[in-house]
Amino acid sequence: MEKIWFMFVFIYLKIEVPDVTCQDIPCAARQMEFGSVCVCNSTYCDTVARPPPLGRDQYYQYTTSQDSPGFTKTTGYFSNVTNGEYDNNTVLFTVNANIVHQEIIGFGGSFTDSAGIAVNSLSDEAKERLIESYFGINGVEYSAARVPIGCSDFSTHFYTYDDIPDDDQLSHFSLSSEDFKYKVTIIPLIQMAQNVSQHNLKLVGCAFTSPSWMKTNNGTPSGYILSRYFDAWARYHVKFLDAYAENGIKFWVLTGGNEVTFPFVIQAPLVVNMVAWPQDHRRWLKYYLGPQLQASNHSHIKFAFMDDMRVFAKYWMDRFALDPEVFEMVEGPALHWYWDWLTSDSLLDVIHDKFPDKHILYTESSINVILFGGQPVELGSWQRGTFYIYNIIQNINHWTNLYLDWNLALDTAGGPFQELPIDAAIIVNKTSGEFYKNPMFYALGHFSKFIPPGSKRIDVQSNQNITLDSNEQLRDKLASSRLFHNFGSLPAGQASQEGLPTAGPSALPTFPPTPEIVLPKTVICLATANSDNSSTVIVFNSKDEPVNVTVVDTVVGNISTTVAAQSINTFVYWPK
């Protein structure tokens, strides 16, 4: 009788109680210069188990904030408050599972050479805990990853899989030590991830550069692929796929290069880069890569173009769509988040409305000092975590299907690197044998853990009358620029020996000065109906004070709670 009365009191008062059905290992918090991190080593690392189903009247709440690192889990009960009882100080989100939007393919990070160096500097036990933290059932359960084909800007040096000049037949093609032989063990790391994952990892392959001898500027990093090497460049990709398949690793998507339009805008050569226009990639895919994939054991692989900023996406989509046969091979645009802060989310709506059968894939995001200021690595920075939270919610609410971070891990200097150091969700301290989970790790984890692959975004309406786009004033100043409008037409009167435009003083506008990126002080929400029959509602409060929030699920009832200042809150429940 006492137990029944006890439960009645909790239900009536809508008290949230600590969950004891599944005990997670808590975060070992440590205060760093910019905030708190969760510390892991060979014997200890925090976990977040997949939550078992609750009764229809209950929900889990997972919270991470600037004052509460890691995942804090409680259990609450739905209530039945009518609309007329909400006060003006309550932020109201109405979730409607009857209105279904896009499928969520997954979330993940990237197996770069630098990530391999950082991870492999740890002991075997600590390394296993790091991979489990990302891919395991007691981790955040990444379900996708990006893999550079050869070197990237996060390698220790420039290399490709065939650096013997004019080797048209690719007789010298071979994987490098960076793949699996010596110090850097990318293939074994991917295999470790596959072994602990409950998902069939979706891998995106991206060649940052071809062998230099295939390009217009032989001997220097940037340049176009010469058309006489289109066939060899396609065979190069197939050979890569064959080599990885021999190690039990299969890919889902290939992209044709990394940030292939970006060099035209900044008008500067990059250490590891190629440049291209959609007409050339379309031709290469139709006559070379596409037929060779179909004739190989990799006929299932799709193509995602650009691997570049979303401002260029419609320009590329329109030109690929001119050839329906080629467009059929396209999964969609591969996008990077770096210029999201200077463009409107509505660009994604335009792309989806015009090409609703294509997927929008975010394949790279990271924090660098050029865009975000500060130091390359800021251990414990909550602000950097909030950039991810805000960007992911906004992009998924505008039809994005896949979201990938860049390096899975880096060292305490933000490297190794070839161009510039950056921050990462996990930073490895090889001296102490520890690794630190930054707030970025948990920011990403709120999505990857609680929105499994195959889930679908559902409709959310809010009582707030706010503008959610950041840096609106800056975009207004750029509104007249055809670069930020629709990327215009190709510059006239510029042609190389290949009949292609070249960067130069009369090419595209230069990249504008980087503003300080400031998130709006608001409360935003994302909701999904999940493939495991659960529902997820994620509420992000970027304000500096607590906010009363009510989530109304039209099927189950209401979640009424107060969300902490500067916090992300994930509610998981089973509506049926």
Coordinates of C-alpha atoms in Angstrom, one line a residue:
M1 CA 0.0 0.0 0.0
E2 CA 2.8 2.4 0.9
K3 CA 4.5 1.7 -2.6
I4 CA 1.2 2.5 -4.4
W5 CA 0.8 5.8 -2.4
F6 CA 4.4 6.7 -3.0
M7 CA 4.0 6.4 -6.8
F8 CA 0.7 8.3 -6.7
V9 CA 2.5 11.2 -5.0
F10 CA 5.2 11.3 -7.7
I11 CA 2.6 11.1 -10.5
Y12 CA 0.4 13.8 -9.1
L13 CA 3.2 16.2 -8.4
K14 CA 4.9 15.4 -11.7
I15 CA 8.2 15.0 -9.9
E16 CA 11.1 13.8 -12.0
V17 CA 12.9 10.9 -10.2
P18 CA 16.4 9.5 -10.8
D19 CA 16.3 6.4 -13.1
V20 CA 17.6 3.2 -11.6
T21 CA 16.5 0.7 -14.2
C22 CA 19.8 1.0 -16.1
Q23 CA 22.8 2.4 -14.3
D24 CA 25.3 4.3 -16.5
I25 CA 28.9 4.9 -15.5
P26 CA 28.9 8.7 -14.7
C27 CA 31.2 11.3 -16.2
A28 CA 34.5 11.8 -14.4
A29 CA 34.4 15.6 -14.7
R30 CA 37.5 17.8 -14.6
Q31 CA 37.6 21.5 -14.8
M32 CA 39.7 22.8 -17.6
E33 CA 40.5 26.3 -18.8
F34 CA 37.3 26.8 -20.8
G35 CA 34.9 24.5 -18.8
S36 CA 34.5 20.9 -17.8
V37 CA 35.4 17.8 -19.7
C38 CA 34.7 14.1 -19.0
V39 CA 38.0 12.2 -18.5
C40 CA 38.5 8.7 -19.7
N41 CA 41.5 6.3 -19.5
S42 CA 42.4 2.7 -19.7
T43 CA 40.3 1.8 -16.6
Y44 CA 37.4 4.3 -16.5
C45 CA 35.1 5.9 -19.0
D46 CA 31.5 7.2 -18.7
T47 CA 28.7 5.3 -20.6
V48 CA 25.2 5.9 -21.8
A49 CA 23.2 2.7 -22.2
R50 CA 20.4 2.4 -24.7
P51 CA 17.3 3.1 -22.6
P52 CA 14.8 0.2 -22.1
P53 CA 11.2 1.0 -23.0
L54 CA 9.0 2.7 -20.4
G55 CA 5.3 2.7 -19.8
R56 CA 3.2 5.0 -22.0
D57 CA 2.9 7.5 -19.2
Q58 CA 6.6 8.0 -18.6
Y59 CA 9.6 9.5 -20.3
Y60 CA 13.4 9.7 -19.9
Q61 CA 15.1 13.1 -19.8
Y62 CA 18.8 13.3 -20.6
T63 CA 20.4 16.7 -19.9
T64 CA 23.8 18.2 -20.7
S65 CA 24.7 21.8 -19.8
Q66 CA 27.6 24.1 -19.1
D67 CA 27.1 23.3 -15.4
S68 CA 26.5 19.5 -15.9
P69 CA 28.9 17.7 -18.2
G70 CA 28.1 14.2 -19.5
F71 CA 24.6 12.8 -19.6
T72 CA 22.3 13.3 -16.6
K73 CA 19.3 11.0 -16.8
T74 CA 16.0 11.3 -14.9
T75 CA 12.5 9.8 -15.4
G76 CA 9.3 11.8 -15.5
Y77 CA 5.6 11.4 -16.0
F78 CA 3.3 12.9 -18.7
S79 CA 0.5 15.2 -17.5
N80 CA -2.7 16.4 -19.1
V81 CA -2.8 20.2 -18.9
T82 CA -5.2 21.9 -21.3
N83 CA -4.0 24.7 -23.7
G84 CA -5.7 27.3 -21.7
E85 CA -3.6 26.7 -18.6
Y86 CA -0.3 27.7 -20.1
D87 CA 1.1 31.0 -18.9
N88 CA 2.9 33.5 -21.1
N89 CA 6.3 32.6 -19.7
T90 CA 6.1 29.0 -20.9
V91 CA 7.7 28.0 -24.2
L92 CA 5.3 25.6 -25.8
F93 CA 6.2 22.9 -28.4
T94 CA 3.4 20.9 -30.0
V95 CA 4.6 17.6 -31.5
N96 CA 2.5 16.0 -34.1
A97 CA 3.6 12.5 -35.2
N98 CA 0.9 12.5 -37.9
I99 CA 2.9 14.9 -40.0
V100 CA 6.1 13.1 -41.0
H101 CA 9.0 14.6 -42.8
Q102 CA 12.4 13.2 -43.9
E103 CA 14.2 10.0 -42.9
I104 CA 17.3 10.4 -40.7
I105 CA 20.1 8.3 -42.2
G106 CA 22.5 8.7 -39.3
F107 CA 25.2 10.7 -37.4
G108 CA 28.9 10.2 -37.1
G109 CA 32.5 11.5 -37.5
S110 CA 35.6 10.9 -39.6
F111 CA 38.5 8.4 -39.7
T112 CA 41.3 10.8 -40.7
D113 CA 45.0 10.0 -40.5
S114 CA 45.3 12.5 -37.6
A115 CA 42.5 10.8 -35.7
G116 CA 44.3 7.5 -36.2
I117 CA 47.5 9.0 -34.8
A118 CA 45.8 10.4 -31.8
V119 CA 43.7 7.3 -31.0
N120 CA 46.7 4.9 -31.5
S121 CA 48.8 6.9 -29.1
L122 CA 46.6 5.4 -26.3
S123 CA 46.9 2.1 -24.7
D124 CA 44.9 -0.7 -26.2
E125 CA 42.4 -0.5 -23.3
A126 CA 41.9 3.2 -23.6
K127 CA 41.6 2.9 -27.4
E128 CA 38.9 0.4 -27.0
R129 CA 37.0 2.7 -24.6
L130 CA 37.3 5.5 -27.1
I131 CA 35.9 3.5 -30.0
E132 CA 33.1 2.1 -27.7
S133 CA 32.3 5.7 -26.6
Y134 CA 31.6 6.6 -30.2
F135 CA 30.2 3.4 -31.8
G136 CA 29.2 1.0 -29.0
I137 CA 25.8 0.2 -27.5
N138 CA 27.0 1.9 -24.3
G139 CA 28.4 4.9 -26.3
V140 CA 26.6 7.5 -28.4
E141 CA 26.2 4.9 -31.2
Y142 CA 27.6 6.7 -34.3
S143 CA 26.1 5.0 -37.3
A144 CA 28.0 6.6 -40.2
A145 CA 31.5 7.9 -40.9
R146 CA 33.6 9.7 -43.5
V147 CA 36.9 8.2 -44.7
P148 CA 39.4 10.2 -46.8
I149 CA 40.7 8.4 -49.8
G150 CA 44.4 9.0 -49.4
C151 CA 45.6 12.0 -47.5
S152 CA 43.6 15.0 -46.3
D153 CA 44.5 18.2 -44.5
F154 CA 44.6 16.1 -41.4
S155 CA 47.5 13.9 -42.5
T156 CA 51.2 14.4 -41.6
H157 CA 52.2 14.8 -45.3
F158 CA 50.9 14.9 -48.8
Y159 CA 50.5 11.5 -50.4
T160 CA 48.2 9.6 -52.7
Y161 CA 47.9 5.9 -53.6
D162 CA 49.9 6.3 -56.8
D163 CA 52.5 9.0 -56.8
I164 CA 54.5 7.6 -59.7
P165 CA 54.2 10.1 -62.5
D166 CA 52.2 9.2 -65.6
D167 CA 51.2 5.8 -64.3
D168 CA 48.0 5.7 -66.4
Q169 CA 47.5 2.0 -65.7
L170 CA 47.8 2.5 -62.0
S171 CA 50.3 -0.4 -61.8
H172 CA 51.8 1.2 -58.7
F173 CA 48.5 1.7 -56.9
S174 CA 48.7 0.6 -53.3
L175 CA 47.2 1.5 -49.9
S176 CA 49.7 3.4 -47.7
S177 CA 51.0 2.9 -44.2
E178 CA 48.4 5.4 -43.1
D179 CA 45.7 2.9 -43.9
F180 CA 46.8 -0.1 -41.8
K181 CA 50.5 -1.2 -41.8
Y182 CA 52.4 0.9 -39.4
K183 CA 51.8 3.7 -36.9
V184 CA 48.5 4.9 -38.2
T185 CA 45.9 2.2 -38.3
I186 CA 42.8 3.5 -40.0
I187 CA 41.5 0.2 -41.3
P188 CA 41.8 -1.6 -37.9
L189 CA 40.0 1.4 -36.3
I190 CA 37.1 1.1 -38.7
Q191 CA 37.1 -2.7 -38.1
M192 CA 36.9 -2.0 -34.4
A193 CA 34.0 0.3 -34.9
Q194 CA 32.2 -2.2 -37.0
N195 CA 32.7 -4.9 -34.4
V196 CA 31.2 -2.9 -31.5
S197 CA 28.4 -1.2 -33.5
Q198 CA 24.9 -2.4 -33.6
H199 CA 24.4 -0.6 -36.9
N200 CA 25.6 -1.2 -40.4
L201 CA 28.0 1.7 -40.6
K202 CA 27.4 3.9 -43.6
L203 CA 30.8 5.0 -44.9
V204 CA 31.4 8.1 -47.1
G205 CA 34.6 8.0 -49.2
C206 CA 36.2 11.3 -50.2
A207 CA 39.4 11.8 -52.2
F208 CA 40.8 15.2 -51.2
T209 CA 43.2 15.1 -54.1
S210 CA 44.2 13.0 -57.0
P211 CA 47.9 12.2 -57.7
S212 CA 49.5 15.4 -58.7
W213 CA 50.4 14.1 -62.2
M214 CA 46.7 13.8 -63.0
K215 CA 46.1 17.6 -62.5
T216 CA 46.7 20.8 -64.4
N217 CA 49.3 21.9 -62.0
N218 CA 51.6 18.9 -61.8
G219 CA 53.7 19.1 -58.7
T220 CA 51.6 21.5 -56.6
P221 CA 48.6 20.7 -54.5
S222 CA 45.5 22.3 -56.2
G223 CA 44.4 22.0 -59.8
Y224 CA 41.8 20.4 -62.1
I225 CA 41.8 16.8 -63.2
L226 CA 43.1 16.7 -66.8
S227 CA 40.4 15.1 -68.9
R228 CA 42.8 12.5 -70.4
Y229 CA 43.0 11.1 -66.8
F230 CA 39.2 10.8 -66.2
D231 CA 39.3 7.1 -66.8
A232 CA 42.4 6.5 -64.6
W233 CA 40.8 8.7 -61.8
A234 CA 37.7 6.5 -61.9
R235 CA 39.7 3.3 -61.8
Y236 CA 41.7 4.8 -58.8
H237 CA 38.4 5.0 -56.9
V238 CA 37.4 1.4 -57.8
K239 CA 40.9 0.1 -56.8
F240 CA 40.4 1.9 -53.4
L241 CA 37.0 0.3 -52.9
D242 CA 38.4 -3.1 -53.8
A243 CA 41.3 -2.8 -51.4
Y244 CA 39.1 -1.8 -48.5
A245 CA 36.5 -4.5 -49.3
E246 CA 39.3 -7.0 -49.0
N247 CA 39.5 -5.9 -45.4
G248 CA 35.8 -6.2 -44.8
I249 CA 35.0 -2.5 -45.3
K250 CA 32.3 -1.5 -47.7
F251 CA 31.2 2.0 -48.7
W252 CA 27.8 3.6 -49.2
V253 CA 28.7 6.9 -51.0
L254 CA 31.6 8.5 -52.8
T255 CA 32.2 12.1 -53.3
G256 CA 34.3 13.6 -56.1
G257 CA 36.6 15.7 -54.0
N258 CA 36.7 17.9 -51.0
E259 CA 35.5 21.6 -51.2
V260 CA 36.0 21.6 -54.9
T261 CA 34.4 25.1 -55.4
F262 CA 35.9 26.8 -52.3
P263 CA 39.3 27.6 -53.8
F264 CA 37.6 29.8 -56.4
V265 CA 36.1 32.0 -53.7
I266 CA 39.1 32.4 -51.4
Q267 CA 41.4 32.5 -54.4
A268 CA 44.2 30.7 -52.7
P269 CA 45.7 27.2 -53.2
L270 CA 45.2 24.8 -50.4
V271 CA 47.7 22.1 -49.4
V272 CA 45.3 19.2 -50.1
N273 CA 42.7 20.1 -52.6
M274 CA 41.3 19.8 -56.1
V275 CA 39.0 22.2 -58.0
A276 CA 36.1 21.3 -60.2
W277 CA 32.8 22.5 -61.8
P278 CA 29.6 20.5 -61.9
Q279 CA 29.8 20.0 -65.7
D280 CA 33.1 18.1 -65.3
H281 CA 31.9 15.9 -62.4
R282 CA 28.8 15.2 -64.3
R283 CA 30.8 14.1 -67.3
W284 CA 33.2 12.1 -65.2
L285 CA 30.3 10.3 -63.4
K286 CA 28.4 9.5 -66.5
Y287 CA 31.2 8.2 -68.8
Y288 CA 33.8 6.9 -66.3
L289 CA 33.0 6.4 -62.6
G290 CA 29.4 5.4 -63.1
P291 CA 30.1 2.6 -65.7
Q292 CA 33.1 1.4 -63.8
L293 CA 31.1 1.1 -60.5
Q294 CA 28.4 -0.8 -62.3
A295 CA 31.0 -3.2 -63.8
S296 CA 32.6 -3.8 -60.3
N297 CA 31.5 -5.3 -57.1
H298 CA 30.4 -1.8 -55.9
S299 CA 27.4 -1.2 -58.1
H300 CA 25.4 -0.2 -55.0
I301 CA 27.5 2.9 -54.3
K302 CA 26.0 6.3 -55.0
F303 CA 27.6 9.6 -55.7
A304 CA 27.3 12.8 -53.6
F305 CA 28.8 15.9 -55.2
M306 CA 30.6 18.9 -53.9
D307 CA 31.6 18.1 -50.4
D308 CA 31.4 21.8 -50.0
M309 CA 29.4 24.7 -48.5
R310 CA 25.7 24.7 -48.9
V311 CA 25.7 28.1 -50.6
F312 CA 26.9 26.3 -53.8
A313 CA 24.4 23.4 -53.5
K314 CA 21.5 24.6 -55.7
Y315 CA 24.0 25.7 -58.4
W316 CA 25.4 22.1 -58.5
M317 CA 22.0 20.4 -58.2
D318 CA 20.6 22.4 -61.1
R319 CA 23.5 21.5 -63.4
F320 CA 23.5 17.8 -62.5
A321 CA 19.8 17.6 -63.0
L322 CA 20.2 18.7 -66.7
D323 CA 21.2 15.0 -67.3
P324 CA 18.5 12.7 -65.8
E325 CA 20.6 9.6 -66.5
V326 CA 23.5 11.0 -64.4
F327 CA 21.1 12.5 -61.8
E328 CA 19.8 9.0 -61.1
M329 CA 23.2 8.0 -59.7
V330 CA 23.3 10.9 -57.3
E331 CA 22.4 10.5 -53.6
G332 CA 22.4 14.3 -53.1
P333 CA 24.7 17.2 -52.2
A334 CA 27.5 16.6 -49.6
L335 CA 27.7 19.8 -47.5
H336 CA 30.0 21.4 -45.0
W337 CA 28.7 23.7 -42.2
Y338 CA 31.3 26.4 -42.4
W339 CA 29.3 29.0 -44.3
D340 CA 26.0 28.0 -42.8
W341 CA 26.4 31.0 -40.5
L342 CA 26.4 33.3 -43.5
T343 CA 23.5 31.8 -45.4
S344 CA 19.9 31.1 -44.7
D345 CA 18.5 27.7 -43.7
S346 CA 15.8 28.3 -46.4
L347 CA 18.4 27.3 -49.0
L348 CA 17.9 23.7 -47.9
D349 CA 14.1 24.1 -48.2
V350 CA 14.5 25.3 -51.8
I351 CA 16.7 22.3 -52.6
H352 CA 14.3 19.8 -51.0
D353 CA 11.3 21.3 -52.7
K354 CA 12.9 21.2 -56.1
F355 CA 14.6 17.8 -55.6
P356 CA 12.5 15.9 -53.0
D357 CA 13.9 12.5 -53.9
K358 CA 17.5 13.5 -53.1
H359 CA 19.1 13.4 -49.7
I360 CA 20.9 16.3 -48.0
L361 CA 24.2 15.0 -46.5
Y362 CA 26.2 17.1 -44.1
T363 CA 29.7 15.5 -44.3
E364 CA 31.9 17.8 -42.3
S365 CA 31.8 20.2 -39.4
S366 CA 34.5 21.4 -37.1
I367 CA 35.7 24.3 -35.0
N368 CA 38.6 26.4 -36.4
V369 CA 40.0 29.7 -35.3
I370 CA 39.4 31.4 -38.7
L371 CA 35.6 31.1 -38.3
F372 CA 35.2 30.8 -34.5
G373 CA 38.2 32.6 -33.1
G374 CA 39.9 31.7 -29.8
Q375 CA 42.5 29.0 -29.5
P376 CA 42.7 25.9 -31.7
V377 CA 41.8 23.6 -28.8
E378 CA 39.6 24.9 -26.0
L379 CA 39.1 22.0 -23.5
G380 CA 35.7 22.2 -21.9
S381 CA 34.2 24.9 -24.1
W382 CA 30.5 24.8 -23.8
Q383 CA 30.1 27.5 -26.4
R384 CA 31.7 25.3 -29.0
G385 CA 29.2 22.5 -28.1
T386 CA 26.3 24.9 -28.6
F387 CA 27.4 25.7 -32.1
Y388 CA 26.9 22.0 -33.0
I389 CA 23.6 21.7 -31.2
Y390 CA 22.1 24.8 -32.9
N391 CA 23.4 23.8 -36.3
I392 CA 22.2 20.2 -36.2
I393 CA 18.7 21.2 -35.0
Q394 CA 18.4 23.9 -37.7
N395 CA 19.7 21.7 -40.5
I396 CA 17.6 18.7 -39.6
N397 CA 14.6 20.9 -39.3
H398 CA 15.3 21.9 -42.9
W399 CA 15.5 18.5 -44.5
T400 CA 19.0 17.3 -43.7
N401 CA 19.3 13.5 -43.6
L402 CA 22.9 12.8 -42.4
Y403 CA 25.2 14.8 -40.2
L404 CA 28.9 14.0 -39.8
D405 CA 31.6 15.6 -37.6
W406 CA 35.2 15.8 -38.9
N407 CA 38.1 14.2 -36.9
L408 CA 37.0 11.6 -34.4
A409 CA 39.9 12.7 -32.2
L410 CA 42.9 15.0 -32.2
D411 CA 45.9 15.7 -29.9
T412 CA 46.1 18.5 -27.5
A413 CA 47.5 20.8 -30.1
G414 CA 44.6 20.2 -32.5
G415 CA 46.5 18.0 -34.9
P416 CA 48.6 16.6 -36.5
F417 CA 47.6 18.8 -39.4
Q418 CA 48.8 20.2 -42.7
E419 CA 46.9 23.5 -42.9
L420 CA 45.6 24.6 -39.6
P421 CA 44.8 23.0 -36.2
I422 CA 41.2 22.6 -35.1
D423 CA 39.2 21.4 -32.1
A424 CA 37.6 18.0 -31.8
A425 CA 34.9 16.3 -29.8
I426 CA 37.5 14.1 -28.2
I427 CA 41.1 15.3 -27.4
V428 CA 43.8 12.8 -26.7
N429 CA 46.5 13.5 -24.1
K430 CA 49.1 10.9 -25.1
T431 CA 51.4 11.9 -22.2
S432 CA 48.9 11.0 -19.5
G433 CA 47.2 8.2 -21.5
E434 CA 43.9 10.0 -21.1
F435 CA 41.3 11.3 -23.5
Y436 CA 38.9 14.2 -22.8
K437 CA 35.3 14.3 -24.0
N438 CA 34.5 17.9 -24.8
P439 CA 31.0 19.3 -24.7
M440 CA 31.0 18.8 -28.5
F441 CA 31.0 15.0 -27.9
Y442 CA 27.8 15.2 -25.9
A443 CA 26.2 17.8 -28.2
L444 CA 26.6 15.3 -31.1
G445 CA 25.7 12.4 -28.8
H446 CA 22.2 13.7 -28.0
F447 CA 21.3 13.2 -31.6
S448 CA 23.3 10.1 -32.5
K449 CA 22.3 8.2 -29.4
F450 CA 18.6 8.9 -29.3
I451 CA 17.7 9.2 -33.0
P452 CA 18.6 5.8 -34.5
P453 CA 19.0 5.4 -38.3
G454 CA 15.7 5.1 -40.1
S455 CA 13.9 7.5 -37.8
K456 CA 11.8 10.3 -39.2
R457 CA 11.5 13.9 -38.3
I458 CA 8.0 14.9 -37.3
D459 CA 6.3 18.2 -37.1
V460 CA 6.8 20.7 -34.3
Q461 CA 5.0 23.9 -33.8
S462 CA 6.0 26.6 -31.2
N463 CA 4.3 29.5 -29.5
Q464 CA 7.4 31.6 -30.0
N465 CA 7.5 34.4 -32.5
I466 CA 11.3 34.5 -33.2
T467 CA 13.8 34.5 -36.0
L468 CA 16.0 31.5 -35.5
D469 CA 18.7 32.3 -38.1
S470 CA 21.9 33.7 -36.7
N471 CA 24.0 36.5 -38.2
E472 CA 21.0 37.9 -40.0
Q473 CA 22.5 41.4 -40.3
L474 CA 25.6 40.1 -42.0
R475 CA 23.6 38.2 -44.5
D476 CA 21.6 41.3 -45.3
K477 CA 24.9 43.0 -46.3
L478 CA 25.7 40.1 -48.6
A479 CA 22.2 39.9 -50.2
S480 CA 23.4 41.6 -53.3
S481 CA 26.3 39.3 -53.9
R482 CA 25.5 36.7 -56.5
L483 CA 27.8 34.3 -54.7
F484 CA 25.5 34.2 -51.7
H485 CA 22.3 34.6 -53.7
N486 CA 22.3 31.6 -56.1
F487 CA 26.0 31.4 -57.1
G488 CA 25.2 33.0 -60.4
S489 CA 26.8 31.8 -63.6
L490 CA 30.3 30.8 -64.5
P491 CA 32.7 33.7 -64.9
A492 CA 32.9 34.5 -68.6
G493 CA 36.0 34.6 -70.7
Q494 CA 38.1 32.3 -68.5
A495 CA 39.3 28.9 -69.9
S496 CA 42.2 26.6 -69.3
Q497 CA 43.5 24.1 -71.7
E498 CA 40.6 21.9 -70.6
G499 CA 38.0 24.6 -71.5
L500 CA 37.4 25.2 -67.8
P501 CA 37.2 28.4 -65.8
T502 CA 40.2 29.3 -63.6
A503 CA 40.4 31.2 -60.4
G504 CA 41.9 34.7 -60.6
P505 CA 41.3 38.4 -60.1
S506 CA 38.2 38.4 -62.2
A507 CA 36.8 35.2 -60.9
L508 CA 34.2 34.8 -58.1
P509 CA 34.0 37.3 -55.3
T510 CA 36.5 36.9 -52.4
F511 CA 35.4 35.4 -49.2
P512 CA 34.1 38.2 -46.9
P513 CA 35.7 39.0 -43.6
T514 CA 34.7 36.5 -40.9
P515 CA 32.3 38.0 -38.4
E516 CA 31.9 36.9 -34.8
I517 CA 29.4 34.0 -34.8
V518 CA 26.8 34.6 -32.2
L519 CA 23.9 32.3 -31.5
P520 CA 20.5 33.8 -30.8
K521 CA 19.2 33.5 -27.3
T522 CA 16.3 31.3 -27.8
V523 CA 14.8 27.8 -27.2
I524 CA 14.5 25.5 -30.2
C525 CA 13.2 22.0 -30.7
L526 CA 13.5 18.9 -32.9
A527 CA 11.3 15.8 -32.7
T528 CA 11.5 12.4 -34.3
A529 CA 9.5 9.2 -34.5
N530 CA 12.1 6.5 -34.2
S531 CA 12.8 3.3 -35.9
D532 CA 12.8 1.4 -32.6
N533 CA 9.2 2.7 -31.9
S534 CA 10.3 5.3 -29.4
S535 CA 9.9 9.1 -29.9
T536 CA 12.6 11.7 -29.3
V537 CA 12.1 15.4 -28.5
I538 CA 15.3 17.5 -28.2
V539 CA 15.0 21.0 -26.6
F540 CA 17.9 23.4 -26.7
N541 CA 17.9 26.4 -24.4
S542 CA 20.6 28.9 -25.4
K543 CA 19.4 31.5 -23.0
D544 CA 21.4 32.4 -19.8
E545 CA 18.4 31.7 -17.6
P546 CA 16.2 28.6 -16.9
V547 CA 13.1 28.4 -19.1
N548 CA 9.7 26.8 -18.4
V549 CA 9.0 24.4 -21.3
T550 CA 5.9 22.3 -22.1
V551 CA 6.1 19.7 -24.9
V552 CA 2.7 18.6 -26.0
D553 CA 2.5 15.3 -27.8
T554 CA -1.0 15.1 -29.3
V555 CA -1.0 11.3 -28.7
V556 CA 0.5 10.8 -25.3
G557 CA 0.2 14.0 -23.2
N558 CA 2.4 16.8 -21.9
I559 CA 5.9 17.1 -20.6
S560 CA 6.1 20.2 -18.4
T561 CA 9.5 21.0 -16.9
T562 CA 12.1 23.7 -16.4
V563 CA 15.1 23.4 -18.6
A564 CA 18.4 24.7 -17.3
A565 CA 20.2 27.7 -18.7
Q566 CA 22.5 26.8 -21.6
S567 CA 21.4 23.2 -21.8
I568 CA 20.3 20.5 -24.2
N569 CA 17.5 18.2 -23.1
T570 CA 16.5 15.0 -24.8
F571 CA 13.2 13.4 -23.9
V572 CA 12.7 9.8 -25.0
Y573 CA 9.4 7.9 -24.6
W574 CA 7.2 5.2 -26.2
P575 CA 3.9 6.5 -27.4
K576 CA 2.3 3.1 -28.2

